[in-house]
Short mmCIF file of C-alpha atoms and ligand atoms in Angstrom, two decimals:
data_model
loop_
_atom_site.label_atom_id
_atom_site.label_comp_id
_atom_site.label_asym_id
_atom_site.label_seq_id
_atom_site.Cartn_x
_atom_site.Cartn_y
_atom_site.Cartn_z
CA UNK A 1 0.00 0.00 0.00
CA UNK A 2 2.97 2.34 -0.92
CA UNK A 3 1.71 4.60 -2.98
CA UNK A 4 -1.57 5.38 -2.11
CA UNK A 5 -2.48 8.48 0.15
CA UNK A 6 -5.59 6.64 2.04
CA UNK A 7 -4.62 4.70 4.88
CA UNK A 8 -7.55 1.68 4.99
CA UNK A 9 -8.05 -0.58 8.13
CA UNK A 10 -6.02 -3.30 7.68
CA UNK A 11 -8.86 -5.82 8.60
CA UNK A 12 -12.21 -7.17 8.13
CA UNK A 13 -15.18 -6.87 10.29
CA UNK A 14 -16.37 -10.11 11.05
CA UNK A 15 -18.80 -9.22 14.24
CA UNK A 16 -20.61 -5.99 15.05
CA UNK A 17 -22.16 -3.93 17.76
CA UNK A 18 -24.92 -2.22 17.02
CA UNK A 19 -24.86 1.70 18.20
CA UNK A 20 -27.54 3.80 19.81
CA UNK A 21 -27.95 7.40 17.74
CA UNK A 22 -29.40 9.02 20.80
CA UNK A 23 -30.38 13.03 20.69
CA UNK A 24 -29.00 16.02 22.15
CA UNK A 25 -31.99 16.11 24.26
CA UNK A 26 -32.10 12.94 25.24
CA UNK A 27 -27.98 13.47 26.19
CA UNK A 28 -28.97 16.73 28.02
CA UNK A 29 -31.20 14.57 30.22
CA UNK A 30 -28.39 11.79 30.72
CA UNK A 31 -25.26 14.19 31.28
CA UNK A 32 -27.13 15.97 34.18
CA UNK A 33 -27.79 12.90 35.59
CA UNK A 34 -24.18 11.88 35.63
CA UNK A 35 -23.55 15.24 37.42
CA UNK A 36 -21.13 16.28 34.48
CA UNK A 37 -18.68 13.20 35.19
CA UNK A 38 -18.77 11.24 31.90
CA UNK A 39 -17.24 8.60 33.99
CA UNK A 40 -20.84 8.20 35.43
CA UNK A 41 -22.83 7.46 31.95
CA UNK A 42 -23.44 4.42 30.74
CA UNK A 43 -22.02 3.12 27.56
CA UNK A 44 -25.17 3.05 25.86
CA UNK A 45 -25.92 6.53 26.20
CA UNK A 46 -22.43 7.41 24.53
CA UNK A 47 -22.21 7.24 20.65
CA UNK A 48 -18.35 7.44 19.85
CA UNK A 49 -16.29 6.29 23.02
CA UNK A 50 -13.11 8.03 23.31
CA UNK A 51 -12.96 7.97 27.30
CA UNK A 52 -9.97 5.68 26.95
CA UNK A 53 -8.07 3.33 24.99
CA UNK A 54 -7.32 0.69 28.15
CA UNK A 55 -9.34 -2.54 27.34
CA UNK A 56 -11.11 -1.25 24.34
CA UNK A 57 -9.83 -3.18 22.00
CA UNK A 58 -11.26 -5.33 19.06
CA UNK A 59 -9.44 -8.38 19.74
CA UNK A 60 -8.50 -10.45 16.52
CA UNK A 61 -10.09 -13.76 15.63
CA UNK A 62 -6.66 -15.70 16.39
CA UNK A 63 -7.78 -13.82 20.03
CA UNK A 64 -11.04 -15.04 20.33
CA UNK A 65 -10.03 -18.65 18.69
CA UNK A 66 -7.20 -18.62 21.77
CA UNK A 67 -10.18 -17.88 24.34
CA UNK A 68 -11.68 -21.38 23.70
CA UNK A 69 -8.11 -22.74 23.86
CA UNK A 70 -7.78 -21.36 27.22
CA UNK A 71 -6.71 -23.72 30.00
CA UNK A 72 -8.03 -22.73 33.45
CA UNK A 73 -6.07 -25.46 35.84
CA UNK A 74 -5.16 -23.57 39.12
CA UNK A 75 -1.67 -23.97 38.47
CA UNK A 76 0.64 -24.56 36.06
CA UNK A 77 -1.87 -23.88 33.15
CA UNK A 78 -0.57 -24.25 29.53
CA UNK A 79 -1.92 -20.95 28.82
CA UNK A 80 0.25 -19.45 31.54
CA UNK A 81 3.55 -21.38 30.43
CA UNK A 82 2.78 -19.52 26.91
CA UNK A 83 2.10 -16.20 28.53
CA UNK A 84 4.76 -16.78 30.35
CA UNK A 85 6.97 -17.68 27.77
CA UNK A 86 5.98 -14.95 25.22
CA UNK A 87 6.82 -12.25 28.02
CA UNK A 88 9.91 -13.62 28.73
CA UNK A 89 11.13 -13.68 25.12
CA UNK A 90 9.99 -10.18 24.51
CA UNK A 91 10.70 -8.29 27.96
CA UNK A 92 14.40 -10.28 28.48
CA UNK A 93 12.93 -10.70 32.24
CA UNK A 94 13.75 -13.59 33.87
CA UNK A 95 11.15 -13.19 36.55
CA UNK A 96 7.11 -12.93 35.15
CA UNK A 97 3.85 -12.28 37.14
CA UNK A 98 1.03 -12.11 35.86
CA UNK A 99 -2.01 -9.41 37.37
CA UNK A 100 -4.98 -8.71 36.48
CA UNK A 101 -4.38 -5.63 35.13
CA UNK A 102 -1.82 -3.00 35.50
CA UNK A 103 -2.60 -1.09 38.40
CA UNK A 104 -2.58 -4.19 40.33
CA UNK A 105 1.61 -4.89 39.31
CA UNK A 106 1.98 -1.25 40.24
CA UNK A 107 0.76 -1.85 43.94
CA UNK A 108 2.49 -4.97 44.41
CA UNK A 109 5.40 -2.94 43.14
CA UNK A 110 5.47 0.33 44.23
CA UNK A 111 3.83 -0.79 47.72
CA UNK A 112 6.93 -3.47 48.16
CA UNK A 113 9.49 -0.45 47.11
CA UNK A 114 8.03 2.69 48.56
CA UNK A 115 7.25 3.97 51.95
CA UNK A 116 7.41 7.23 54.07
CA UNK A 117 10.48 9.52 52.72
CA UNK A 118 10.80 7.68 49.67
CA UNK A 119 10.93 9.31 46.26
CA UNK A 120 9.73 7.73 42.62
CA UNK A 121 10.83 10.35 39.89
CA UNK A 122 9.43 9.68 36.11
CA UNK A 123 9.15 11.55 32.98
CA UNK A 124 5.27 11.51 34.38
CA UNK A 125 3.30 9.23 36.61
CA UNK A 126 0.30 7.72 35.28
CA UNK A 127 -2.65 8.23 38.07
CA UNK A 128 -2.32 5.08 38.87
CA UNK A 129 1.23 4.72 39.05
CA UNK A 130 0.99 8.49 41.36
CA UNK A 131 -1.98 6.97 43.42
CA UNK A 132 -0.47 4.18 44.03
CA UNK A 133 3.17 5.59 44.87
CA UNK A 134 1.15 7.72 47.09
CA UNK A 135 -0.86 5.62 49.27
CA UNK A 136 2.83 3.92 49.92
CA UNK A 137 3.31 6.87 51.83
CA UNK A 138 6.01 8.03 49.02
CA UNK A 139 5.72 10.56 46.92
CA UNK A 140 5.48 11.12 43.04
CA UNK A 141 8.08 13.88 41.21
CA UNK A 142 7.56 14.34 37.34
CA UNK A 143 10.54 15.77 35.44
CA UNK A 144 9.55 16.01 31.80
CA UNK A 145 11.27 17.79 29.87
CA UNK A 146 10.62 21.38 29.55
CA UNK A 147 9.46 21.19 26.04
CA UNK A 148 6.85 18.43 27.00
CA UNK A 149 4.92 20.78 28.72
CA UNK A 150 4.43 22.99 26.10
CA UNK A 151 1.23 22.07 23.97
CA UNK A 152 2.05 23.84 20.58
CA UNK A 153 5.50 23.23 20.54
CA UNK A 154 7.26 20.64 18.06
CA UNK A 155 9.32 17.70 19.54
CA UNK A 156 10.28 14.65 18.24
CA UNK A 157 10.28 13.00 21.82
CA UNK A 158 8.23 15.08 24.01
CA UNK A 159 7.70 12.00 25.93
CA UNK A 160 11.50 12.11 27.30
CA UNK A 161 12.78 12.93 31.13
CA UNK A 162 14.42 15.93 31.75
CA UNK A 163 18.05 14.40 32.59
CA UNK A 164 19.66 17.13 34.23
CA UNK A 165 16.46 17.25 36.68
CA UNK A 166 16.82 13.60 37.18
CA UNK A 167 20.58 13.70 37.96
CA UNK A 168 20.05 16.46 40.86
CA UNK A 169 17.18 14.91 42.39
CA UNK A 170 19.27 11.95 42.86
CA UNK A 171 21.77 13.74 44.42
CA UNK A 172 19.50 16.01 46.65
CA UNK A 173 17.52 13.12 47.73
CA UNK A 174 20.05 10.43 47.87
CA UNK A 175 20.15 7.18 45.69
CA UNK A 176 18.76 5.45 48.99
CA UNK A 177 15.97 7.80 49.21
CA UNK A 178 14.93 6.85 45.66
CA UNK A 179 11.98 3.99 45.27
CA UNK A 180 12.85 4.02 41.50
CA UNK A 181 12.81 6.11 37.79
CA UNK A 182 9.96 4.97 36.32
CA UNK A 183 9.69 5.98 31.98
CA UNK A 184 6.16 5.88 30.80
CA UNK A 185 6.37 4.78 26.95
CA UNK A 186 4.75 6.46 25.46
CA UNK A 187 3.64 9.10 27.85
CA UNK A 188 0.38 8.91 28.28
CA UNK A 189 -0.43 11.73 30.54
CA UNK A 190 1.95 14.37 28.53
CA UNK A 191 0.15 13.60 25.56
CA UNK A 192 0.87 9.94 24.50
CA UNK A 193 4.35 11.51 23.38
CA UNK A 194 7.08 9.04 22.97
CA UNK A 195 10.27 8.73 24.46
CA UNK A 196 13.85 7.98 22.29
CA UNK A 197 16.04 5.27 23.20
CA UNK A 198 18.61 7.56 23.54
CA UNK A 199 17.12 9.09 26.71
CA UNK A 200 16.00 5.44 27.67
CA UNK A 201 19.84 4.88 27.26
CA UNK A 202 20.50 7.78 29.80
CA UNK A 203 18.49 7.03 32.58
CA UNK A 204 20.02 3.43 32.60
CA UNK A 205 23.00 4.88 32.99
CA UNK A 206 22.27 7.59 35.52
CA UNK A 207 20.21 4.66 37.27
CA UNK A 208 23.18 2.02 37.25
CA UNK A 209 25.82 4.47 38.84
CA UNK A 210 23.71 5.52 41.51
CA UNK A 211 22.56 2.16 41.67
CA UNK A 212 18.48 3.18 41.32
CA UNK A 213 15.91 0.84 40.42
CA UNK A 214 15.12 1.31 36.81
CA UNK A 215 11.35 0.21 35.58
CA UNK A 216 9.51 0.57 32.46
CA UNK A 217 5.68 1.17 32.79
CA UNK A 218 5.19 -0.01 28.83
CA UNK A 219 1.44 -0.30 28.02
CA UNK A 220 2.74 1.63 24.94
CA UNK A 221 5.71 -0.13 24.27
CA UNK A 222 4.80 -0.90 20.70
CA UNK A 223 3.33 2.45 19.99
CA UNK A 224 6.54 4.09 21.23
CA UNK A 225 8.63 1.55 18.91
CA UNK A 226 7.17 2.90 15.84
CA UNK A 227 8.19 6.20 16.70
CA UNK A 228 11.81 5.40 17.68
CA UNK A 229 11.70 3.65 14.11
CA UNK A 230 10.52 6.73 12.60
CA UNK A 231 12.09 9.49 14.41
CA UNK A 232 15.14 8.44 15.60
CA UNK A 233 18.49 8.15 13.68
CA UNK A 234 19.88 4.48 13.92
CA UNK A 235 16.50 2.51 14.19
CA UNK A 236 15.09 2.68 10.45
CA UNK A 237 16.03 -0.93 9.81
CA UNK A 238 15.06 -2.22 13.26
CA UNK A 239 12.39 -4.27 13.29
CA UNK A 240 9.21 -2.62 16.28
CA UNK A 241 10.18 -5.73 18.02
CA UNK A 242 13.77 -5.36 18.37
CA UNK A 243 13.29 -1.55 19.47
CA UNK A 244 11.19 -2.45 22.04
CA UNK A 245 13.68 -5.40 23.12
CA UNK A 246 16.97 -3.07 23.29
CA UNK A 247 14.61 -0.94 25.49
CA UNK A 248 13.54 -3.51 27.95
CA UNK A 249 17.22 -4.65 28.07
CA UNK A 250 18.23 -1.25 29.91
CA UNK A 251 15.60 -1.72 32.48
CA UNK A 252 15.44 -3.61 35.90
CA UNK A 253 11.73 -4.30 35.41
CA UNK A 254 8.46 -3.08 33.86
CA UNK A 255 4.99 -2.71 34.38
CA UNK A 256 2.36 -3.16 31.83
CA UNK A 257 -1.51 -2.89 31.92
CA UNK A 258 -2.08 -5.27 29.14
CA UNK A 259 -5.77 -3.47 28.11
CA UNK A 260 -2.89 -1.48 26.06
CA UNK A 261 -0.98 -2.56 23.44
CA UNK A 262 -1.50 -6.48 24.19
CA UNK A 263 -4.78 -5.81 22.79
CA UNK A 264 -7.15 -7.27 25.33
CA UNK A 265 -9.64 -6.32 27.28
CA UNK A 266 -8.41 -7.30 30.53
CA UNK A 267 -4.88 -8.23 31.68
CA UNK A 268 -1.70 -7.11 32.84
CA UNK A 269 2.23 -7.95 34.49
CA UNK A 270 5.00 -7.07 36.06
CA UNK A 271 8.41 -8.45 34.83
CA UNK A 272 11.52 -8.23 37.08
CA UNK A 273 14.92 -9.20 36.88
CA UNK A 274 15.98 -9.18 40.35
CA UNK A 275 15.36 -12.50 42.06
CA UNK A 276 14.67 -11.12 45.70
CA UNK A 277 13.07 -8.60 44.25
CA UNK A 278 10.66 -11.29 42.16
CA UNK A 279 9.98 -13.09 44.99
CA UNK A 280 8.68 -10.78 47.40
CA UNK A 281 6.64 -9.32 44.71
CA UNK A 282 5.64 -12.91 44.19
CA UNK A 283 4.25 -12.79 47.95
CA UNK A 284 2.13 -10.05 47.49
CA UNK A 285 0.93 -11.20 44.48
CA UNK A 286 -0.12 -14.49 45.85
CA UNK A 287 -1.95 -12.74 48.92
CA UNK A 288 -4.22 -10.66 46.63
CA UNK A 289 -4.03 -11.44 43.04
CA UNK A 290 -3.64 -15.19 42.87
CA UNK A 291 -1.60 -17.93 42.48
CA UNK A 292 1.75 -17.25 40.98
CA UNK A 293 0.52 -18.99 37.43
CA UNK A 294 -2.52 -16.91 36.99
CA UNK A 295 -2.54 -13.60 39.02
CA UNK A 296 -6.16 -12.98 38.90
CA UNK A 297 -6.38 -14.27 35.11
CA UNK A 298 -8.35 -16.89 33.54
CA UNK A 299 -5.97 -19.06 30.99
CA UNK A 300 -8.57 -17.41 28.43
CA UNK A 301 -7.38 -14.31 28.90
CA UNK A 302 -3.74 -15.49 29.07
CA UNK A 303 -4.05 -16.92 25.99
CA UNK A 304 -5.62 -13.81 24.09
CA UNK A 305 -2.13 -11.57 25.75
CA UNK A 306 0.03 -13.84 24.01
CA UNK A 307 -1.59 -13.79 21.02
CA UNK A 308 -1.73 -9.50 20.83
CA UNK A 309 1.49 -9.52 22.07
CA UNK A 310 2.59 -10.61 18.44
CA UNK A 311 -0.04 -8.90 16.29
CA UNK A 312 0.69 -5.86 17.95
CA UNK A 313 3.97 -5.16 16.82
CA UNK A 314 2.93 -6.16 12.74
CA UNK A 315 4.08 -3.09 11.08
CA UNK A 316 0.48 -2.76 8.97
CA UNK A 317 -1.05 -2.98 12.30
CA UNK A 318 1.22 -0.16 13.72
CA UNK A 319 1.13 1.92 11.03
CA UNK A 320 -2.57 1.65 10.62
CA UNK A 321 -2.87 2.67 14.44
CA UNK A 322 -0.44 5.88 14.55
CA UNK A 323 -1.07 7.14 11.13
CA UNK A 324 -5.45 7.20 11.90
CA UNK A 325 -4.46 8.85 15.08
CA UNK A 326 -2.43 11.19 12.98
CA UNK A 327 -5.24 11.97 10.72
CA UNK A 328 -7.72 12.95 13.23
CA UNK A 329 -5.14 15.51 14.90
CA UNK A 330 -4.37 16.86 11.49
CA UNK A 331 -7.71 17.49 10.45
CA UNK A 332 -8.70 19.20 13.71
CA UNK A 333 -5.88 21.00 13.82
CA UNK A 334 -6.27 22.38 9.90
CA UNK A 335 -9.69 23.28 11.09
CA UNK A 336 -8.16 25.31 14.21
CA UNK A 337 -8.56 23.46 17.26
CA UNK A 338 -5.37 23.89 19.57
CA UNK A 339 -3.78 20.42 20.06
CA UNK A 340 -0.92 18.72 21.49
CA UNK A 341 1.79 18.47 18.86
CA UNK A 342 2.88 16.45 17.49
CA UNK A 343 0.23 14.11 17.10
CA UNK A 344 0.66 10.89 19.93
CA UNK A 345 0.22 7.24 19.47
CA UNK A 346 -2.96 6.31 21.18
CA UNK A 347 -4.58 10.00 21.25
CA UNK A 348 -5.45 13.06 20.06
CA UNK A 349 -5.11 15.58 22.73
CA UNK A 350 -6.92 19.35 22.63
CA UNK A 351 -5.33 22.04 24.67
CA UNK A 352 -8.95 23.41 26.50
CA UNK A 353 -7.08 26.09 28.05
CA UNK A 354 -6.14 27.54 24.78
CA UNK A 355 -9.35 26.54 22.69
CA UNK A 356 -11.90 27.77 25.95
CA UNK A 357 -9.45 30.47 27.34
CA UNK A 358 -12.12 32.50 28.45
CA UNK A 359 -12.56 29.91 31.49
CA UNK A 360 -10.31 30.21 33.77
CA UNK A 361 -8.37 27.09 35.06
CA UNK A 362 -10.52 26.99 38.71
CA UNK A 363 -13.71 26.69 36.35
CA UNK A 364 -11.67 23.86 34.97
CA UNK A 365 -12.00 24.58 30.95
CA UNK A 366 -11.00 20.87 30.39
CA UNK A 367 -14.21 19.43 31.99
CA UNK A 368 -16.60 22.05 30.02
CA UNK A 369 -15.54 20.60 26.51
CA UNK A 370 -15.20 17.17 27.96
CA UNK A 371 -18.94 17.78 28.39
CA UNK A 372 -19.14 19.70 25.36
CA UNK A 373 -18.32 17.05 23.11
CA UNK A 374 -20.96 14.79 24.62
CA UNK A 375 -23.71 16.65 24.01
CA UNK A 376 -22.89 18.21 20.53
CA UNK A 377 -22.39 14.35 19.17
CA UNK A 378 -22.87 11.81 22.26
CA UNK A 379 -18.55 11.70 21.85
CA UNK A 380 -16.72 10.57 25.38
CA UNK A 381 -13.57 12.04 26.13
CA UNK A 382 -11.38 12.11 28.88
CA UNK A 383 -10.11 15.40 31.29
CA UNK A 384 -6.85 15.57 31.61
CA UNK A 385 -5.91 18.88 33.49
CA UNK A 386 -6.85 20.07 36.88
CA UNK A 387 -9.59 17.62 37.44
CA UNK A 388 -7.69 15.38 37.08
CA UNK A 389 -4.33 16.44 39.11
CA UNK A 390 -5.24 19.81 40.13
CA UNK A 391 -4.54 19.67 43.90
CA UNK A 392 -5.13 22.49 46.76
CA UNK A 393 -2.97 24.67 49.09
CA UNK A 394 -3.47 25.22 52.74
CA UNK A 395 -6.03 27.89 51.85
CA UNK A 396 -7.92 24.98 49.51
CA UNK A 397 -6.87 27.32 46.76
CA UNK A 398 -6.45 24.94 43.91
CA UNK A 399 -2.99 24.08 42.00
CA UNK A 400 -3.67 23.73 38.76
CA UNK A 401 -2.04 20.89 36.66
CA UNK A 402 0.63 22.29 34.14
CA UNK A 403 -1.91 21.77 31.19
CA UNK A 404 -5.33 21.79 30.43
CA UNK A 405 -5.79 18.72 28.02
CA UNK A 406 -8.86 16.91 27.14
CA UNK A 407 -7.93 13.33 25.64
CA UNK A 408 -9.56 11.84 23.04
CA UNK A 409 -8.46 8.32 23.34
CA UNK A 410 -8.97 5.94 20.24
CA UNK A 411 -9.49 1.82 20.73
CA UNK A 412 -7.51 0.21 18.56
CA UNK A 413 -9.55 -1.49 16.09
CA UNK A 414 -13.13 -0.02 16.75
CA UNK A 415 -13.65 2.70 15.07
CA UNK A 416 -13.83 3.30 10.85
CA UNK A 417 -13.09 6.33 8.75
CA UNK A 418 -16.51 7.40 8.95
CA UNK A 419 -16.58 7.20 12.48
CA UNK A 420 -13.76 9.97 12.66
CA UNK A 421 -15.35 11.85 10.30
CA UNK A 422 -18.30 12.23 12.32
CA UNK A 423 -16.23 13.42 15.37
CA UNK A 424 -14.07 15.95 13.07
CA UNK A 425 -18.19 17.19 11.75
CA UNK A 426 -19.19 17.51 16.06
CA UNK A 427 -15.77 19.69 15.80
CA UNK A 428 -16.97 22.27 13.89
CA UNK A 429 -20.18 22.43 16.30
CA UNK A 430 -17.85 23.39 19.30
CA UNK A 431 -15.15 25.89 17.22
CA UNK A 432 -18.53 28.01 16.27
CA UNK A 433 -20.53 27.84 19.56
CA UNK A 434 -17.13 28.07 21.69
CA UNK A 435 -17.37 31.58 23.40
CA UNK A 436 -20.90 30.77 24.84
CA UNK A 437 -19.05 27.34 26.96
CA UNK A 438 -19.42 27.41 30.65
CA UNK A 439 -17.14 26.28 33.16
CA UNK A 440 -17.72 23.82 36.11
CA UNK A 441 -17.20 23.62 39.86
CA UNK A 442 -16.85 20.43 42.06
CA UNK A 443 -19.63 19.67 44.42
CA UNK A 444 -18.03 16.17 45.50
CA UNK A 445 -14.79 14.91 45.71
CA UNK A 446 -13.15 11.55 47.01
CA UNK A 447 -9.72 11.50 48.28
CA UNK A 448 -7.65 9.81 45.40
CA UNK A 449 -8.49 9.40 41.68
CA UNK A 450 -10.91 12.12 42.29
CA UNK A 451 -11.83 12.25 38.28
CA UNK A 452 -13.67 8.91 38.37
CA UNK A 453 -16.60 9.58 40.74
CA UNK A 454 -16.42 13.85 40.74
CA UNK A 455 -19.98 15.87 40.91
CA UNK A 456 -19.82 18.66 39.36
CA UNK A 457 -22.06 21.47 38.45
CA UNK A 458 -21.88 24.36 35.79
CA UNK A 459 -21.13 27.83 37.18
C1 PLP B 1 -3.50 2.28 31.88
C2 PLP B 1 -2.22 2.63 32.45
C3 PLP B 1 -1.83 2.16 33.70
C4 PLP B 1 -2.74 1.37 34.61
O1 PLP B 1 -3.21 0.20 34.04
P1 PLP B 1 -4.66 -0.38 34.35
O2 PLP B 1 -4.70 -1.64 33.53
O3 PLP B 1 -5.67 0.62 33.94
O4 PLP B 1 -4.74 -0.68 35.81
C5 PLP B 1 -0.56 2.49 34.13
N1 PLP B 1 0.26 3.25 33.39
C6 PLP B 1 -0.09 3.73 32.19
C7 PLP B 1 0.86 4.56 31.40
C8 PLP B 1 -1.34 3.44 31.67
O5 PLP B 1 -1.69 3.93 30.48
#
């Protein structure tokens, strides 16, 4: 498919699920029931669902063929010795354990490794990765680098740490002090931007002198892979694979939700190469996962990893996935709309504080075209700004998050052209009626991961 300009989904659809067109009145009615969260509605009120792309997926028909091959013995379970096997080979990790999704290898991980006084520093936390950290009693420091925070600004790897930062807080904390250097490929709170290998490179190194845990939360792994291969000189004639490989092989570790790039709907592990380090994670894991072979997985959905494992890293597939997301940035951006550039893997993201900046960031300008979108064409997105990590002062004055970004997160495989076209149409809707958008206040709030159950009202 060379030379042609159109980039067609490189599948068939085999089975379909049917949509509900509902009307703007009828989403009226069902957004003020879900007090403005669109975390709240339910997913047959929403027409296009871009709330996120974590266990979204279409899965393949090798996927669903390898959920009747599923074994679901307690232990030992063939389908585990191929997940098993199929991390190994691809991670480099000796040590494999399987959860049920990825939140659940960062507690085991982060709760093992962190306590009171201890520091995790990353080119940005994931909320889970931060909540978790957190409720270890440790805290979270992000050190992107400067450009990443910077919406309109061109970078090839806007994903990547700041390495100076990361060298001082080492040295101001002390390498003792330090839980671990996490590097979220791609980055999917600053944008789904990737990260190079070169900077992947330094942080291993920075890491190994001051002898620091180094771990790899790499639910994007593949995603980030084609943009090494694309971006970055020395990597054209690597195969996605073998990027991601030389990657892992700097690391001590990595977390992965596998509703990511694995391409399932449920699933996740953490992969360690440190043997102590293995087997008191294995504890944990045992005490509230599951057994060691299964971790809160059914051998179906072992089977099903190990099988999008592979497909995900088929170049048609990969090029399919970053080069739609590319197109739906591109258009809205032609048309006006601030966003994040350059375009990430799994995500288009649209700078609210620029596109609504007559709301100011304590009326949180993110939430109102979150809500916005749904109404105008029934689309779910995802706030990713103050809402979501805005936190207060002493005076319950809030801190606003660097940027105001709502996400609209694409499922691989779900969606057609015309699909996207329809979004890019709703668009235009907002750009014209954007000066008359509200802001929103918070009426209820819950301690941690306040975005997902948030009541909010319009001021
Ligand atoms: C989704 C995600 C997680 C958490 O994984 P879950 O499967 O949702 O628990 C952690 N880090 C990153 C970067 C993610 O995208």
């Amino acid at each position: 498919m060379k030379n042609f300009k159109t980039i067609i989904e490189p599948f068939r659809i085999k089975s379909v699920e049917p949509i509900y067109l509902s009307t703007e009145e009828e989403r009226k009615n069902y957004l003020e029931e879900a007090h403005y969260n669109p975390f709240k509605l339910k997913s047959e009120q929403v027409i296009i669902d871009f709330l996120t792309d974590s266990g979204t997926s279409a899965m393949s028909s090798k996927q669903w063929a390898g959920v009747m091959e599923g074994d679901e013995s307690y232990a030992g379970s063939k389908s585990w010795i191929r997940m098993e096997k199929v991390i190994r080979e691809l991670t480099g990790f000796e040590y494999i354990l399987p959860t049920h999704q990825g939140r659940a290898a960062e507690r085991i991980l982060y709760g093992y490794l962190g306590s009171k006084g201890k520091i995790f520093i990353s080119n940005t936390h994931f909320d889970t990765t931060r909540a978790n950290i957190e409720f270890s009693g440790a805290s979270a420091i992000d050190i992107p680098i400067p450009e990443g925070t910077q919406p309109s600004l061109y970078h090839p790897f806007k994903g990547n740490i700041d390495l100076g930062k990361l060298e001082t807080l080492i040295k101001i904390h002390g390498a003792n002090n330090i839980g671990g250097v996490i590097i979220t490929v791609t980055n999917n709170s600053g944008g789904g931007q990737p990260v190079s290998m070169e900077n992947v490179r330094e942080v291993s190194k920075l890491c190994r002198i001051h002898k620091v845990n180094f771990f790899l939360d790499c639910c994007r792994i593949a995603e980030n892979a084609y943009f090494i291969n694309h971006r970055e000189d020395g990597y054209r004639n690597k195969s996605y694979r073998e990027i991601a490989q030389e990657m892992f092989s700097m690391a001590d570790g990595a977390v992965m939700s596998a509703k990511k790039d694995a391409l399932v709907n449920m699933g996740g592990f953490l992969a360690l190469k440190n043997k102590q380090m293995a087997e008191a994670c294995t504890n944990l894991l045992i005490i509230t996962e599951g057994f060691s072979t299964y971790g809160g997985l059914s051998g179906r959905d072992m089977e099903a990893i190990s099988t999008g494992l592979g497909e995900v890293f088929d170049p048609g597939y990969l090029k399919y996935r970053i080069r739609s997301t590319e197109y739906l940035g591109q258009r809205l951006q032609s048309m006006g709309i601030p966003i994040l550039l350059p375009v990430g893997g799994h995500a288009v993201y649209i700078d609210a504080k620029a596109l609504y900046s007559h709301i100011p960031v304590n009326h949180y300008p993110g939430q109102a075209l979150v809500c916005e979108l749904y109404l105008k064409g029934g689309i779910r997105s995802c706030e990713i700004g103050s809402v979501m990590f805005g936190k207060y002062n002493n005076q319950k004055k809030l801190i606003p998050a660097s940027m105001e970004l709502v996400r609209l997160a694409i499922p691989r495989r779900v969606y057609t052209q015309s699909h996207i076209e329809f979004v890019i149409e709703v668009f235009e809707k907002i750009l014209k009626e954007k000066d008359s958008s509200r802001g929103y206040k918070i009426t209820y709030e819950p301690e941690f991961l306040r975005h997902f159950t948030a009541k909010f009202e319009k001021v």
